[in-house]
Short mmCIF file of C-alpha atoms in Angstrom, two decimals:
data_model
loop_
_atom_site.label_atom_id
_atom_site.label_comp_id
_atom_site.label_asym_id
_atom_site.label_seq_id
_atom_site.Cartn_x
_atom_site.Cartn_y
_atom_site.Cartn_z
CA MET A 1 0.03 -0.49 0.20
CA LYS A 2 0.84 3.62 -0.51
CA VAL A 3 1.24 6.68 1.89
CA VAL A 4 -1.14 9.84 0.66
CA ILE A 5 0.80 12.57 2.94
CA LEU A 6 -0.63 16.07 2.42
CA CYS A 7 1.80 18.80 2.22
CA GLY A 8 0.18 20.86 0.71
CA GLY A 9 -0.52 23.90 3.78
CA LYS A 10 0.68 27.13 4.91
CA GLY A 11 0.93 26.86 8.15
CA ILE A 12 -0.21 30.47 9.38
CA ARG A 13 -1.22 29.63 12.88
CA ILE A 14 2.50 28.52 13.42
CA ARG A 15 4.32 31.12 11.36
CA GLU A 16 6.06 32.80 14.45
CA VAL A 17 7.79 29.73 14.19
CA SER A 18 8.69 29.83 10.21
CA ASP A 19 7.70 31.97 8.03
CA GLU A 20 10.62 30.01 5.65
CA LEU A 21 8.86 27.05 5.50
CA PRO A 22 6.47 24.41 4.18
CA LYS A 23 4.89 23.38 7.88
CA PRO A 24 5.73 20.07 7.27
CA MET A 25 9.96 20.75 6.97
CA VAL A 26 9.26 22.19 10.64
CA ARG A 27 11.64 20.76 12.60
CA ILE A 28 11.69 18.16 15.65
CA GLY A 29 14.45 17.15 16.95
CA ARG A 30 16.87 16.99 12.89
CA TYR A 31 14.47 16.41 11.05
CA PRO A 32 11.55 17.29 9.13
CA ILE A 33 8.40 16.08 10.85
CA LEU A 34 7.72 14.71 7.44
CA GLN A 35 10.02 13.23 8.72
CA HIS A 36 8.64 11.82 11.46
CA ILE A 37 5.62 10.44 9.94
CA MET A 38 7.17 8.71 7.10
CA GLU A 39 9.00 6.41 9.64
CA THR A 40 5.94 5.46 11.45
CA TYR A 41 4.84 3.79 8.31
CA SER A 42 8.22 2.38 7.32
CA ALA A 43 8.53 0.89 10.53
CA HIS A 44 5.53 -1.44 10.00
CA GLY A 45 7.05 -1.85 6.14
CA PHE A 46 5.19 0.78 4.22
CA GLU A 47 7.50 2.26 1.68
CA ASP A 48 5.51 4.02 -0.54
CA PHE A 49 4.98 7.65 0.19
CA ILE A 50 3.09 9.79 -2.49
CA LEU A 51 3.46 13.46 -1.54
CA ALA A 52 0.81 16.16 -2.12
CA LEU A 53 2.98 19.74 -2.42
CA GLY A 54 1.68 22.73 -2.22
CA TYR A 55 3.19 26.24 -0.94
CA ARG A 56 6.72 26.49 -0.82
CA GLY A 57 6.53 22.64 -2.76
CA TRP A 58 10.17 22.90 -4.21
CA GLN A 59 11.94 22.78 -1.08
CA ILE A 60 10.36 19.22 0.29
CA LYS A 61 10.99 18.82 -3.22
CA GLU A 62 15.21 20.29 -2.47
CA TYR A 63 15.40 17.77 0.93
CA PHE A 64 14.73 15.13 -1.19
CA LEU A 65 16.54 15.05 -3.54
CA ASN A 66 19.32 16.48 -1.71
CA TYR A 67 18.64 14.03 0.96
CA ARG A 68 22.40 12.47 1.95
CA ALA A 69 23.28 16.17 2.19
CA ALA A 70 21.27 16.91 4.02
CA THR A 71 20.97 13.76 7.15
CA GLN A 72 25.01 12.73 6.52
CA ASP A 73 27.78 14.52 6.87
CA LEU A 74 29.51 15.23 4.17
CA GLU A 75 33.17 16.30 2.74
CA LEU A 76 34.07 18.51 0.31
CA ASN A 77 36.81 18.17 -1.92
CA LEU A 78 36.84 21.92 -2.85
CA ARG A 79 40.00 21.64 -5.15
CA ASP A 80 38.11 19.24 -7.21
CA GLY A 81 34.24 20.20 -7.08
CA THR A 82 33.84 16.10 -5.95
CA SER A 83 32.21 15.48 -2.35
CA THR A 84 31.63 12.21 -0.52
CA THR A 85 28.75 10.91 2.41
CA HIS A 86 30.11 9.55 5.12
CA ASN A 87 28.56 6.82 7.14
CA ALA A 88 25.77 7.71 4.43
CA GLU A 89 23.66 3.73 3.81
CA ALA A 90 23.01 3.12 7.68
CA ALA A 91 20.58 5.69 7.72
CA ILE A 92 19.71 6.07 4.71
CA PRO A 93 15.70 4.35 4.53
CA PRO A 94 14.75 2.50 1.78
CA TRP A 95 11.56 4.61 0.81
CA LYS A 96 10.27 5.35 -3.08
CA VAL A 97 9.18 9.21 -2.84
CA ILE A 98 6.88 10.62 -5.51
CA LEU A 99 5.80 14.12 -5.14
CA ALA A 100 3.10 15.47 -6.42
CA GLU A 101 1.91 19.39 -7.57
CA THR A 102 -0.66 19.73 -6.69
CA GLY A 103 -1.71 23.19 -6.39
CA LEU A 104 -0.67 26.80 -4.28
CA ASP A 105 -4.48 27.08 -2.90
CA SER A 106 -6.09 23.88 -3.52
CA GLN A 107 -7.51 22.27 -0.15
CA THR A 108 -7.95 18.98 0.50
CA GLY A 109 -10.22 16.80 -1.73
CA SER A 110 -8.86 18.50 -4.35
CA ARG A 111 -5.30 17.13 -3.61
CA VAL A 112 -6.55 13.59 -3.27
CA SER A 113 -8.46 13.50 -6.28
CA GLN A 114 -5.21 14.92 -8.01
CA ILE A 115 -3.19 11.74 -6.68
CA GLN A 116 -5.47 9.02 -7.82
CA ARG A 117 -3.23 8.34 -11.29
CA TYR A 118 -0.21 6.84 -8.20
CA THR A 119 -2.24 4.30 -6.44
CA ASP A 120 -1.33 1.97 -8.25
CA GLY A 121 -5.70 0.91 -8.29
CA ASP A 122 -5.03 -0.36 -4.79
CA PRO A 123 -6.64 0.68 -1.70
CA PHE A 124 -4.21 3.75 -0.26
CA PHE A 125 -3.54 5.06 3.17
CA LEU A 126 -3.85 9.01 3.47
CA THR A 127 -3.03 11.57 6.71
CA TYR A 128 -1.20 15.02 7.35
CA GLY A 129 1.46 16.44 7.29
CA ASP A 130 1.65 18.03 10.44
CA GLY A 131 0.58 15.75 12.99
CA VAL A 132 2.39 12.87 14.77
CA GLY A 133 1.37 9.91 16.36
CA ASN A 134 2.33 5.70 17.73
CA VAL A 135 -0.47 4.62 15.63
CA ASP A 136 -0.57 0.72 14.63
CA VAL A 137 -0.60 0.95 11.39
CA SER A 138 -0.90 -2.86 10.88
CA ALA A 139 -3.54 -2.83 12.60
CA LEU A 140 -5.72 -0.01 10.62
CA VAL A 141 -5.07 -1.91 8.25
CA ASP A 142 -6.58 -5.11 9.78
CA PHE A 143 -9.64 -2.79 10.60
CA HIS A 144 -10.00 -1.18 6.99
CA ARG A 145 -10.46 -4.57 5.41
CA SER A 146 -11.89 -6.19 8.24
CA HIS A 147 -15.40 -3.70 7.71
CA GLY A 148 -15.07 -3.88 4.00
CA LYS A 149 -15.88 -0.06 4.00
CA LEU A 150 -14.47 2.12 2.08
CA ALA A 151 -12.89 4.58 4.21
CA THR A 152 -11.21 4.18 7.87
CA ILE A 153 -10.73 7.42 9.84
CA THR A 154 -8.33 7.10 12.91
CA SER A 155 -9.83 9.03 15.99
CA VAL A 156 -7.80 10.20 18.41
CA ARG A 157 -7.85 12.25 21.76
CA PRO A 158 -7.46 15.91 20.95
CA PRO A 159 -4.29 17.16 22.73
CA SER A 160 -4.49 18.80 25.98
CA ARG A 161 -4.66 22.29 26.33
CA PHE A 162 -3.93 23.20 29.65
CA GLY A 163 -1.48 21.64 32.37
CA GLU A 164 -2.74 18.98 34.08
CA LEU A 165 -2.62 19.75 38.52
CA LEU A 166 -1.94 17.13 41.42
CA ILE A 167 -3.19 18.96 43.91
CA GLU A 168 -3.99 17.80 47.85
CA GLY A 169 -6.01 20.51 49.24
CA ASP A 170 -4.91 24.03 48.25
CA ASN A 171 -1.32 22.37 48.31
CA VAL A 172 -0.28 21.90 44.34
CA LYS A 173 2.54 18.22 44.65
CA ARG A 174 2.88 18.25 40.76
CA PHE A 175 2.02 20.33 37.65
CA GLU A 176 1.76 18.36 34.57
CA GLU A 177 2.52 19.86 30.80
CA LYS A 178 -0.24 17.25 29.29
CA PRO A 179 0.24 16.77 25.65
CA GLN A 180 -3.05 14.69 25.60
CA ALA A 181 -7.31 15.04 27.30
CA HIS A 182 -9.12 12.32 28.14
CA GLY A 183 -12.07 13.81 26.70
CA GLY A 184 -14.32 12.23 23.07
CA TYR A 185 -12.52 11.39 19.39
CA ILE A 186 -11.36 14.06 16.81
CA ASN A 187 -10.25 13.06 13.20
CA GLY A 188 -6.39 12.58 13.46
CA GLY A 189 -5.50 11.69 9.34
CA PHE A 190 -4.45 7.90 9.73
CA PHE A 191 -7.37 6.58 6.61
CA VAL A 192 -7.60 4.02 5.14
CA CYS A 193 -9.46 4.29 1.86
CA GLU A 194 -10.12 2.44 -0.98
CA GLN A 195 -10.11 3.07 -4.50
CA GLY A 196 -14.09 4.24 -4.46
CA VAL A 197 -13.51 6.30 -1.83
CA PHE A 198 -12.62 8.63 -5.62
CA ASP A 199 -16.58 8.64 -6.86
CA TYR A 200 -16.42 12.14 -3.75
CA LEU A 201 -14.11 13.27 -4.80
CA SER A 202 -13.08 15.80 -7.58
CA ASP A 203 -10.09 18.45 -8.72
CA ASP A 204 -11.99 21.90 -7.73
CA PRO A 205 -9.60 23.45 -6.22
CA THR A 206 -12.30 24.64 -3.38
CA LEU A 207 -13.33 21.19 -2.04
CA SER A 208 -11.92 19.93 1.45
CA PHE A 209 -12.31 15.73 2.30
CA GLU A 210 -13.06 16.62 5.75
CA GLN A 211 -16.14 18.50 4.41
CA GLU A 212 -18.94 16.95 1.59
CA PRO A 213 -16.60 14.03 1.25
CA LEU A 214 -16.51 12.18 4.62
CA ARG A 215 -19.59 13.89 4.71
CA ARG A 216 -21.29 11.91 2.92
CA LEU A 217 -19.46 8.60 3.59
CA ALA A 218 -20.62 8.49 6.70
CA GLU A 219 -24.40 9.05 5.61
CA ASP A 220 -24.12 6.26 3.41
CA GLY A 221 -22.63 4.38 5.63
CA GLN A 222 -19.03 3.67 4.11
CA LEU A 223 -17.10 5.45 7.17
CA MET A 224 -15.82 3.59 9.74
CA THR A 225 -13.80 4.19 12.68
CA PHE A 226 -10.26 2.96 13.96
CA LYS A 227 -9.67 4.44 17.78
CA HIS A 228 -6.86 5.75 18.70
CA ASP A 229 -6.02 6.55 22.65
CA GLY A 230 -2.49 5.99 22.23
CA PHE A 231 -0.25 9.65 20.97
CA TRP A 232 -1.07 11.89 18.73
CA MET A 233 -0.21 15.52 18.57
CA PRO A 234 -0.28 18.16 15.30
CA MET A 235 1.93 20.85 15.70
CA ASP A 236 -0.47 23.28 14.49
CA THR A 237 1.28 26.67 16.68
CA SER A 238 4.58 27.19 18.50
CA ARG A 239 3.20 24.82 21.87
CA GLU A 240 2.42 22.33 20.27
CA TYR A 241 6.15 22.72 17.98
CA ILE A 242 8.10 23.40 21.90
CA LEU A 243 6.28 20.41 23.10
CA LEU A 244 7.21 18.13 20.61
CA ASN A 245 10.63 19.77 20.71
CA ASP A 246 11.17 18.53 24.13
CA MET A 247 9.67 15.84 23.73
CA TRP A 248 11.90 14.50 21.97
CA LYS A 249 15.37 16.48 23.48
CA LYS A 250 14.54 14.14 26.70
CA GLY A 251 14.47 11.42 24.73
CA ASP A 252 10.83 10.49 25.61
CA ALA A 253 8.34 10.78 22.24
CA PRO A 254 5.36 8.11 22.01
CA TRP A 255 5.80 8.40 18.59
CA VAL A 256 9.05 6.45 17.16
CA SER A 257 10.18 3.53 19.20
CA LYS A 258 13.62 4.63 19.57
CA PRO A 259 13.73 8.32 20.50
CA GLY A 260 16.68 9.86 19.31
CA SER A 261 17.43 6.75 17.04
CA GLY A 262 17.03 8.97 13.91
CA GLY A 263 13.35 10.07 12.10
#
């Protein structure tokens, strides 16, 4: 199965972190959040990616075109212009990546519609390029195949907006910046889609996947949910950017199996 990642948004709410990068290229530690998301799928053996590009898409292309130079130690010979990467093979993932231009201002429904030609007529994953989680994508696929509907959406707990207080009497015994709330479920991305989903889409640049297409799929009884009660967090604000990077620095990044070892 190929993995489609929506990478076209402008990230207006996180501009204070970086006004020069497309949102999927904002970094957690050494690596763009996009690479962290790709590692989630790669850990389960899904290594063919379709990136639906839009705002500053060239910067995403540039990163993958120069992946070795961007992620490895680099030795340059200024006399003859040659370069050598050191220990390159150890950390180069075996990925195939299609970088598809889907329009500067296209909404998500249009972007998904435009990449149909790259899905080879097969079911595919679909997610956003700005959120990480320890979603078991293998179990997600198994669940999707078990119900026979056109689409599965992963439902997640929303990130907490406030710190949590442990109180005894009037004394605050502990304060924690909690990343996860305990309320209801919201759309966390991490979809699995059959080809029939394209019947609900068009190339209309104003078409949002989260509006009419998902509503119609639900009304037609073709949308199921895979409940994920583990970690999930978008990088929508500077606060979330700081929290995710703090987790990474502390070696406590729930979305990776070995925090600090790579994307």
